[in-house]
C-alpha positions as a Markdown table, in Angstrom:
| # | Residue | x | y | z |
|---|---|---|---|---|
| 1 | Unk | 0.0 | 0.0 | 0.0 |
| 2 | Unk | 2.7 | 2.1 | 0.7 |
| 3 | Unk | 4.4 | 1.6 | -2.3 |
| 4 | Unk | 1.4 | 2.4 | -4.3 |
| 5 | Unk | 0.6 | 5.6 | -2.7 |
| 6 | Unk | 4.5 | 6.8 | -3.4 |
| 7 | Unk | 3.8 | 5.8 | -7.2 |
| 8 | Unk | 0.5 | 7.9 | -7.2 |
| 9 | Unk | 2.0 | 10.8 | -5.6 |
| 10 | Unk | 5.3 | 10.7 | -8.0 |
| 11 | Unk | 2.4 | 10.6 | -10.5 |
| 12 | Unk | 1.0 | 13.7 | -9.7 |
| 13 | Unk | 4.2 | 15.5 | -8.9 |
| 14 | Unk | 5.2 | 14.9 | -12.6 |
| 15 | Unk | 2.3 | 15.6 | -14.2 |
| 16 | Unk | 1.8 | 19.3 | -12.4 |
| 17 | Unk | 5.6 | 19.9 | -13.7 |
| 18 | Unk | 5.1 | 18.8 | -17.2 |
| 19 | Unk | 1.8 | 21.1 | -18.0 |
| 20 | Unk | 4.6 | 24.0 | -17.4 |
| 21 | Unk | 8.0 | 22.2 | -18.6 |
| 22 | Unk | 10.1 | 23.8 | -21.6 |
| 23 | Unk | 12.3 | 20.9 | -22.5 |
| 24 | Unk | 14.8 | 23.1 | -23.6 |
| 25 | Unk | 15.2 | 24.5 | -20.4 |
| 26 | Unk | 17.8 | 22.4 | -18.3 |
| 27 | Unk | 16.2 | 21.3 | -14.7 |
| 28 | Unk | 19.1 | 23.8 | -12.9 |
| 29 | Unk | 17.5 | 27.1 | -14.9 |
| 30 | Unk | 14.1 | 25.6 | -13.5 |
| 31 | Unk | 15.4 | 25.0 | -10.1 |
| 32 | Unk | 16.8 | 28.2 | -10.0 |
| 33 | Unk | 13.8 | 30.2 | -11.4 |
| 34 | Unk | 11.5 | 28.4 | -8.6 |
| 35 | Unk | 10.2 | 30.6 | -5.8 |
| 36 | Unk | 9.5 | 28.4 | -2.8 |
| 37 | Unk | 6.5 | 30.2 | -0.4 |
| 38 | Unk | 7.3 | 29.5 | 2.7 |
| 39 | Unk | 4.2 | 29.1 | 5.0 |
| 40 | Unk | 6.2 | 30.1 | 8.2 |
| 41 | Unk | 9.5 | 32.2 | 8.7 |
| 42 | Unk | 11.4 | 29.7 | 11.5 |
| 43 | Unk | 14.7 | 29.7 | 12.3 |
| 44 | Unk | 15.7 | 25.8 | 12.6 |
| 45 | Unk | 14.9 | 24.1 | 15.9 |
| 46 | Unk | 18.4 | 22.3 | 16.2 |
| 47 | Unk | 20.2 | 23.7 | 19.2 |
| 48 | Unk | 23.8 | 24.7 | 18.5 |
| 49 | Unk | 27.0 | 26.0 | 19.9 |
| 50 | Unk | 29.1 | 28.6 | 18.7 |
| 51 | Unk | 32.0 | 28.2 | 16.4 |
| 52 | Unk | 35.6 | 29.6 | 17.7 |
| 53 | Unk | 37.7 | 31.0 | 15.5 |
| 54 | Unk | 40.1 | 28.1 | 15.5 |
| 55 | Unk | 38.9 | 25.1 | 17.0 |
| 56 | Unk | 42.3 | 22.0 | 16.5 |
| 57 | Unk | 42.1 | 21.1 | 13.2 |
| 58 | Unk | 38.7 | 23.6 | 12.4 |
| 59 | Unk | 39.0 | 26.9 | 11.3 |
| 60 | Unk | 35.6 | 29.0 | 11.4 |
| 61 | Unk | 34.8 | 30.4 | 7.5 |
| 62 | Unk | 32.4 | 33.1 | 5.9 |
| 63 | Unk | 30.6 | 32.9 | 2.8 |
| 64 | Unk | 28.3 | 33.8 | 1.3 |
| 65 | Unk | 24.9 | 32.6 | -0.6 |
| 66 | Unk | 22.6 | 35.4 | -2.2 |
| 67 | Unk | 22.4 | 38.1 | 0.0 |
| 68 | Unk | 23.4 | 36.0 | 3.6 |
| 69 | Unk | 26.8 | 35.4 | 5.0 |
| 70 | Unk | 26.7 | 32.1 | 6.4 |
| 71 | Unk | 29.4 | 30.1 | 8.7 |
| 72 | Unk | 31.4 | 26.9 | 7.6 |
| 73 | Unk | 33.9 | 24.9 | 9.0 |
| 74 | Unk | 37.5 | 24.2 | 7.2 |
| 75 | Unk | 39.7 | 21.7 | 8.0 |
| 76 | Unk | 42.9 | 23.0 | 7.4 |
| 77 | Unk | 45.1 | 20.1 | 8.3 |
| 78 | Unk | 45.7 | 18.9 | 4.9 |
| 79 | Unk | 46.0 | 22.6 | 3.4 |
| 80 | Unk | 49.4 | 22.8 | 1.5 |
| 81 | Unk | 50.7 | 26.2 | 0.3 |
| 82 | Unk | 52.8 | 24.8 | -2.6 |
| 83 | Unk | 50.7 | 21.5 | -3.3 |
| 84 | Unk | 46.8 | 21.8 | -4.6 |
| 85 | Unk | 44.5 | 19.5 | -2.6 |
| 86 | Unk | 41.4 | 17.7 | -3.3 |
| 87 | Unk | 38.5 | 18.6 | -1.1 |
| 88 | Unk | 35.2 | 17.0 | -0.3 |
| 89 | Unk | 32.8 | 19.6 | 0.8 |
| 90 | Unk | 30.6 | 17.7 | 3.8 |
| 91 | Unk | 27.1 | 18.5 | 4.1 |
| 92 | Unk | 26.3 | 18.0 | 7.7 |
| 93 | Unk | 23.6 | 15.8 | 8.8 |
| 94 | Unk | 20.3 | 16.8 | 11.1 |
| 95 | Unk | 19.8 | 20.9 | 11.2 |
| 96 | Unk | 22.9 | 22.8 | 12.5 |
| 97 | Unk | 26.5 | 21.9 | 11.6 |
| 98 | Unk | 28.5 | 21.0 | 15.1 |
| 99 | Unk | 31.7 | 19.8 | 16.0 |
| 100 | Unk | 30.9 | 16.8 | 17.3 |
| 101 | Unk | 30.0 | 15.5 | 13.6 |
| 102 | Unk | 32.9 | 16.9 | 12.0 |
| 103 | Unk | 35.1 | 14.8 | 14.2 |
| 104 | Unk | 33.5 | 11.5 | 12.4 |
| 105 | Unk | 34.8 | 13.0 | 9.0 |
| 106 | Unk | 38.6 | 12.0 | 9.6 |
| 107 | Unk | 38.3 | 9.0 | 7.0 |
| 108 | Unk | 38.3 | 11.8 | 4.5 |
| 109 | Unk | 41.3 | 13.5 | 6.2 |
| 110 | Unk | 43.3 | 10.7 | 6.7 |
| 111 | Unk | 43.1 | 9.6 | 3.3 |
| 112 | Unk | 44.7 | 13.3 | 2.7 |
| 113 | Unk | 41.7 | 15.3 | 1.2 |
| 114 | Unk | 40.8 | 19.3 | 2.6 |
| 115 | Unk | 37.4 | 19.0 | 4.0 |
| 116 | Unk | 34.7 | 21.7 | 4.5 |
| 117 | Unk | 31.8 | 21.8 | 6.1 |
| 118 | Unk | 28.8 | 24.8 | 5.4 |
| 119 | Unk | 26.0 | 25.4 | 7.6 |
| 120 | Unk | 23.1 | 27.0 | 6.2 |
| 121 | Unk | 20.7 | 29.6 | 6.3 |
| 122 | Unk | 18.6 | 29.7 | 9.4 |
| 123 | Unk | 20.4 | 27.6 | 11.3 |
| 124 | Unk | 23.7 | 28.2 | 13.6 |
| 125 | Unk | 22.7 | 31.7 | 14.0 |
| 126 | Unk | 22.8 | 32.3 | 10.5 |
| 127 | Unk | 20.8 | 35.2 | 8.8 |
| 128 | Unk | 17.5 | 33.8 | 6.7 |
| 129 | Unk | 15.2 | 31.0 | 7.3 |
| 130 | Unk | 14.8 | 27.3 | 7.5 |
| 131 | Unk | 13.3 | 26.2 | 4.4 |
| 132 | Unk | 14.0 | 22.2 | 3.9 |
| 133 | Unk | 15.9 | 21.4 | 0.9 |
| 134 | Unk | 15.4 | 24.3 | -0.6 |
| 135 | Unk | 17.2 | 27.4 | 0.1 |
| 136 | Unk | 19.9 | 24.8 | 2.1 |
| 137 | Unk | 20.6 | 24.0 | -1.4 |
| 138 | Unk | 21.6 | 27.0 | -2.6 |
| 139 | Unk | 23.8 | 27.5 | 0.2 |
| 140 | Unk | 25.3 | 24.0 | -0.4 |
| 141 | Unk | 26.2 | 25.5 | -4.1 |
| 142 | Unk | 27.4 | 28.7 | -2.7 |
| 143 | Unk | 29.7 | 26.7 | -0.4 |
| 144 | Unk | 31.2 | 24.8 | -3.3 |
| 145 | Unk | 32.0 | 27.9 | -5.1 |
| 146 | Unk | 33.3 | 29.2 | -2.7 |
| 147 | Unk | 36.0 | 26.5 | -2.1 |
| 148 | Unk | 36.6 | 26.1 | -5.4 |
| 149 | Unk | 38.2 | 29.8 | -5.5 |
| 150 | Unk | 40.8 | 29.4 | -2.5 |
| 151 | Unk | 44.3 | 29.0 | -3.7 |
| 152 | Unk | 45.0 | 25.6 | -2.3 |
| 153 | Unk | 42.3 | 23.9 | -4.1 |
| 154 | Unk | 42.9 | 21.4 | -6.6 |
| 155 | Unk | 39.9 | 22.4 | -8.8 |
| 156 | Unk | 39.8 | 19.2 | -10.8 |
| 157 | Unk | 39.3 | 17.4 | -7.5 |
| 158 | Unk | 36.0 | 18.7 | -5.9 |
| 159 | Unk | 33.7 | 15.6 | -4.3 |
| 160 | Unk | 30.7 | 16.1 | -2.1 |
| 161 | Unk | 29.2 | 13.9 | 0.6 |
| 162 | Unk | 26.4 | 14.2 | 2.7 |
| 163 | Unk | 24.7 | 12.2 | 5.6 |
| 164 | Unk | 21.1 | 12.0 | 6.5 |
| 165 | Unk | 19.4 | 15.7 | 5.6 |
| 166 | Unk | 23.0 | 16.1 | 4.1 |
| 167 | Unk | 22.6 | 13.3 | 1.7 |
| 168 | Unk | 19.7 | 14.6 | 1.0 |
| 169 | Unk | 20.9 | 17.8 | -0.4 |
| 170 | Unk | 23.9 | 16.1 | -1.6 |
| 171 | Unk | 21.4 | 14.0 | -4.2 |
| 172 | Unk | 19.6 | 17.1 | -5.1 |
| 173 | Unk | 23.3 | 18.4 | -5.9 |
| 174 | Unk | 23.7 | 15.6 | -8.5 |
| 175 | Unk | 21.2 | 17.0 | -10.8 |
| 176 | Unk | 22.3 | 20.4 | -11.1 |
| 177 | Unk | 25.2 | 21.5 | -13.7 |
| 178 | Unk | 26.4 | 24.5 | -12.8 |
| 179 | Unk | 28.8 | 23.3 | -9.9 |
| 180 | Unk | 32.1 | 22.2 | -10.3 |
| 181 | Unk | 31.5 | 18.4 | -8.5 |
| 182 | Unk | 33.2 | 15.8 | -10.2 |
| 183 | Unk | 31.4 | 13.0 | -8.0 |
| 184 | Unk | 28.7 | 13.2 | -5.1 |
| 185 | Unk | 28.1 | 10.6 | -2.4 |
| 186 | Unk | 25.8 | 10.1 | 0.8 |
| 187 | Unk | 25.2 | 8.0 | 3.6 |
| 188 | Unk | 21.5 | 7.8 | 3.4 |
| 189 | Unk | 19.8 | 10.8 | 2.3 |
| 190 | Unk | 16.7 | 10.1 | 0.2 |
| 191 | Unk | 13.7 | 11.2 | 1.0 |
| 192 | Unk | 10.0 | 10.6 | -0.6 |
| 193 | Unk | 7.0 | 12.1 | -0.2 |
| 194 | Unk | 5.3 | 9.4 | 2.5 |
| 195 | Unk | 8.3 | 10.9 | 4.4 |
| 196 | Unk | 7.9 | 14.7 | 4.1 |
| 197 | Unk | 4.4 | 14.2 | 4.6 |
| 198 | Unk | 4.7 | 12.3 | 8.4 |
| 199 | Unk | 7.3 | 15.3 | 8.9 |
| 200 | Unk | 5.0 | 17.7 | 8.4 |
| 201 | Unk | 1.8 | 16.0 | 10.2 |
| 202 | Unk | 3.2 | 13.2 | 13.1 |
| 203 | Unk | 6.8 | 15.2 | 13.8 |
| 204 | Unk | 6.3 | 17.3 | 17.0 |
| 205 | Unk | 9.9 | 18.5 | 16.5 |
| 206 | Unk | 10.0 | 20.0 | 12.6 |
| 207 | Unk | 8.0 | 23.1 | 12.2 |
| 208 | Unk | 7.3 | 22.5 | 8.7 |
| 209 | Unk | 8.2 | 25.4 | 6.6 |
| 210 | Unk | 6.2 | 25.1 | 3.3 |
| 211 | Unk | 2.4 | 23.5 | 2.3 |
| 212 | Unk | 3.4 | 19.7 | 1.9 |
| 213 | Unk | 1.1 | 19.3 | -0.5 |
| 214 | Unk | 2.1 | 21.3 | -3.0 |
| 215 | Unk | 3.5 | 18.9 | -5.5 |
| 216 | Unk | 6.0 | 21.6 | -7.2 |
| 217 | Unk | 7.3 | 22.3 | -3.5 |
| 218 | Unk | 8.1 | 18.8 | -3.6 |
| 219 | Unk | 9.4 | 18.3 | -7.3 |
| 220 | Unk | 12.0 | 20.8 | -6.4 |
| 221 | Unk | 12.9 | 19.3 | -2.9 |
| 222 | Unk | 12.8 | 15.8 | -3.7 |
| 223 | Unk | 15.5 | 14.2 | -6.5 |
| 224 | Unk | 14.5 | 10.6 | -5.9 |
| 225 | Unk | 11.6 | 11.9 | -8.3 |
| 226 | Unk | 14.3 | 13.7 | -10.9 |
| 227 | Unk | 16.5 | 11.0 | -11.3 |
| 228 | Unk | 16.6 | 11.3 | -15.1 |
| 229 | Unk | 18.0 | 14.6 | -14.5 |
| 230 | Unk | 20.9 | 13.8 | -13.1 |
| 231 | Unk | 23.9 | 14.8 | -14.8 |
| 232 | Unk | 26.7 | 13.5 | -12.6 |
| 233 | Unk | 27.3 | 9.9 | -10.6 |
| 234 | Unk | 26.3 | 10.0 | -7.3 |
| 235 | Unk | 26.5 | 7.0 | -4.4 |
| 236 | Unk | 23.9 | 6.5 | -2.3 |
| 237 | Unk | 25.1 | 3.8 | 0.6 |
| 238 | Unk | 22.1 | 3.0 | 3.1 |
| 239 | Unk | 22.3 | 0.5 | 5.9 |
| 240 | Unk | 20.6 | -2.6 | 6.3 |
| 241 | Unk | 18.7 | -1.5 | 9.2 |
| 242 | Unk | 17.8 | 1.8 | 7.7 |
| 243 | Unk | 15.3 | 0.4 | 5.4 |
| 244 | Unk | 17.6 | -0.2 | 2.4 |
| 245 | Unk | 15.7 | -2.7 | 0.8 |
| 246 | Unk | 12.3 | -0.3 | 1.2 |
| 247 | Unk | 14.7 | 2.6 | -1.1 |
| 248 | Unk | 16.1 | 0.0 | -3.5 |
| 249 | Unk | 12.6 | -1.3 | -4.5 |
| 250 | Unk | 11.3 | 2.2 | -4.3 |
| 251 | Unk | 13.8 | 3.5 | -6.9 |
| 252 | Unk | 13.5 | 0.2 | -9.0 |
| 253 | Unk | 9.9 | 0.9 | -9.0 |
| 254 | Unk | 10.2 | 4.6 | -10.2 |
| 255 | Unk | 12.3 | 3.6 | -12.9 |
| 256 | Unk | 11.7 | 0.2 | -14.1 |
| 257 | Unk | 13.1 | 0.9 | -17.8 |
| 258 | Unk | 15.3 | 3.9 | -17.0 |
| 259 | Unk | 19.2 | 4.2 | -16.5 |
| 260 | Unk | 20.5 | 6.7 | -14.3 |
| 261 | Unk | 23.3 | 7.8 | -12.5 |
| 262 | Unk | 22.3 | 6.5 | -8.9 |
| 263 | Unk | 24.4 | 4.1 | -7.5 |
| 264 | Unk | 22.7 | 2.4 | -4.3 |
| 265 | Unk | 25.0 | 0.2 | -2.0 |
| 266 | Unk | 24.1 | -1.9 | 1.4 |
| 267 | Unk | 26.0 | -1.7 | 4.3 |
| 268 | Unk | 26.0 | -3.2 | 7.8 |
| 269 | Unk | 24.0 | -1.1 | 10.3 |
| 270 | Unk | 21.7 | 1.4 | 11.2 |
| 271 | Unk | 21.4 | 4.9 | 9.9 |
| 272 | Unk | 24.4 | 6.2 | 12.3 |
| 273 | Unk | 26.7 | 3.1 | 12.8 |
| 274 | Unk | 27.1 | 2.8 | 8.5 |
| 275 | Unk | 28.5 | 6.6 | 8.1 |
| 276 | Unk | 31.9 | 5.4 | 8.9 |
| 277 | Unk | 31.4 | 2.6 | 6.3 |
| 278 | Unk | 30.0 | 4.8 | 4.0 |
| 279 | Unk | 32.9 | 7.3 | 3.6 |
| 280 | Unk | 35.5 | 4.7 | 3.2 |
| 281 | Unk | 33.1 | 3.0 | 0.4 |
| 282 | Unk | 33.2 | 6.5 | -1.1 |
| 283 | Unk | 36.9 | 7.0 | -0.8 |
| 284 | Unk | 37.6 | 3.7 | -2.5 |
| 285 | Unk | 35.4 | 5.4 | -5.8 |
| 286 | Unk | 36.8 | 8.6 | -5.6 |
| 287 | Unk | 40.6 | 6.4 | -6.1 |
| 288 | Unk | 39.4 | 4.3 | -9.0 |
């Protein structure tokens, strides 16, 4: 039953889109000319602590994405003044960007890549507004840009990974062109519409920031329904006991006949005890 209401529900969602789509228009121009409405201006829930200015390894960043200057986190262990570096750009899980996380990212610094971690808008005591995939995006893009300018950057080199919400926006990454990613990953990270919807109604935490049903809202928010549009390879790796075999046959089922660049992968554990897992899988594709 489930399954069948996410079909009917990707149904609609495509449909809506399609009365309006130019197919000459590429899905980023229609990302970017999307105006999300927000139904309520909320800072993100997610308690935080403030950033030093230098933290061991972390040094505290600026940014910025439209008109907001937002805070990231660089680690600057592997920065080299003679010697570019490749940098995966880590897209933080749950709704503020903490220390505490950033510590779990040392498979990518061991294995000698620059790391950098954004926060987003409305969150961290950052200007702007939660909005749930949607202006985090942007911000995610901004941050990308932004590394990709500093001098000790090898600009050939640029991966992403995300985990949970971050995968999440690391997916949506993976269909837009005007980034220069070479190859996105996530540990978890996809998200449907059953999902938003028991966000939005049963979760007493989430002040939900836009009208759920609005099916553009969600076209724009959710990639596991724009799959075709994807236009690099991204690597989705989900553990056993965080429903992988529920997001393999949902993807299957949404494409039947259809390649695309989505590469799903099992691992042992739950949604936290497969991150580790899932960074080394991803370091073993970015050395191919």
């Amino acid at each position: 039953m489930k399954k069948f209401t996410i079909l009917i529900s990707f149904i609609f969602i495509i449909c809506c889109f399609s009365c309006q789509e130019n197919l000459e228009e590429s899905y980023t121009r229609k990302w970017g000319k999307f105006q999300t409405q927000l139904i309520e201006n909320i800072k993100s829930f997610q308690k935080y602590e403030e950033f030093d200015e230098q933290r061991g390894d972390f040094k505290l960043v600026t940014f910025h994405s439209d008109s907001l200057k937002l805070k990231g986190l660089l680690n600057t262990k592997n920065i080299d003044s003679v010697t570019k570096k490749p940098v995966v750009v880590y897209l933080h899980g749950g709704f503020a960007l903490s220390y505490n996380e950033l510590e779990k990212t040392n498979p990518f610094t061991d294995a000698g890549f620059i790391t950098f971690a954004p926060s987003y808008r409305g969150e961290n005591g950052n200007p702007g507004y939660f909005e749930l995939f949607m202006g985090e995006v942007q911000d995610a893009k901004a941050a990308i840009n932004w590394i990709s300018q500093q001098p000790y950057i090898d600009t050939n080199n640029i991966y992403v990974f995300g985990w949970s919400v971050g995968g999440g926006i690391s997916l949506n990454l993976s269909l837009h062109d005007d980034i220069p990613v070479k190859i996105s990953g996530s540990s978890a990270g996809i998200y449907d519409y059953d999902l938003i919807k028991a966000w939005a109604t049963e979760d007493e935490m989430i002040i939900f920031p836009y009208d759920y049903k609005n099916n553009l809202e969600n076209y724009f928010r959710l990639p596991i329904y724009n799959l075709k549009n994807m236009i690099r390879p991204h690597y989705t790796y989900i553990g056993e006991e965080d429903d992988y075999t529920f997001y393999k046959n949902l993807t299957d089922s949404l494409y039947p006949d259809s390649y695309y660049h989505l590469m799903l992968t099992k691992l042992k554990g739950n949604h936290v005890s497969s991150l580790e897992a899932a960074m080394d899988q991803f370091i073993r594709v970015i050395n191919k």
